[in-house]
Coordinates of C-alpha atoms in Angstrom, one line a residue:
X1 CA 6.2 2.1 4.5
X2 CA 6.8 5.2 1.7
X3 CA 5.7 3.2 -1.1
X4 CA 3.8 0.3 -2.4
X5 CA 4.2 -2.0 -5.5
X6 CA 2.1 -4.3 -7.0
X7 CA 4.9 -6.8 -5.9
X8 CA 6.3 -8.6 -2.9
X9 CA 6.6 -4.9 -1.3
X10 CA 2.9 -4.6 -1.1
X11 CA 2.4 -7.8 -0.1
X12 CA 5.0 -7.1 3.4
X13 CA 2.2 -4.2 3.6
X14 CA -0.6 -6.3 3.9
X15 CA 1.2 -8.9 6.0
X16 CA 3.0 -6.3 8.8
X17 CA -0.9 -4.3 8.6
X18 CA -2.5 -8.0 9.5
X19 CA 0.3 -8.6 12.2
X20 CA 0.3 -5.8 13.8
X21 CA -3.5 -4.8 13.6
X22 CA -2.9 -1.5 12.3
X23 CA -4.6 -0.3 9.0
X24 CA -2.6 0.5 6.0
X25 CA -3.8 4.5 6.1
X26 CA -1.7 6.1 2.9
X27 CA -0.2 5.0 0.1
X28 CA 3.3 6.0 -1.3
X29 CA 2.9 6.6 -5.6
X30 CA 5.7 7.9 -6.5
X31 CA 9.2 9.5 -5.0
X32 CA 8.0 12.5 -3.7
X33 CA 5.6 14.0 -0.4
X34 CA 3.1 14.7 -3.1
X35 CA 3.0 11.3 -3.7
X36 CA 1.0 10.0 -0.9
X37 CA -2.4 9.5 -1.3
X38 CA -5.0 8.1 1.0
X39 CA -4.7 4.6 0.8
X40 CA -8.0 2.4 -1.2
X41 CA -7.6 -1.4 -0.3
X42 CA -10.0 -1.6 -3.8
X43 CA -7.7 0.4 -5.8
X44 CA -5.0 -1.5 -4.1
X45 CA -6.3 -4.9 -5.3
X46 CA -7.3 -4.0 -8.4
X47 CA -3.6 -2.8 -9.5
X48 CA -2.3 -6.5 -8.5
X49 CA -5.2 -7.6 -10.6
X50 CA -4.4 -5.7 -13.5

């Protein structure tokens, strides 16, 4: 996956990461390489949160 949302999108993340017992490791931001930043399940959580 290139990008997460606070949505259904980064809810398919959590679920295909659980199913497949692979960690989530980076986290798309934006539309660009740049973008990617090492993924932080509290930051992650948080956003949904907010």
């Amino acid at each position: 996956l290139c990008k997460l949302d606070t949505d259904a999108k980064g809810g398919a993340a959590l679920s295909i990461a659980h199913a497949t017992g692979r960690p989530i490791v980076l986290a798309g931001v934006g539309q660009g390489y740049d973008d990617m930043i090492p993924f932080d399940p509290e930051w992650f959580v948080n956003s949904i949160l907010e």
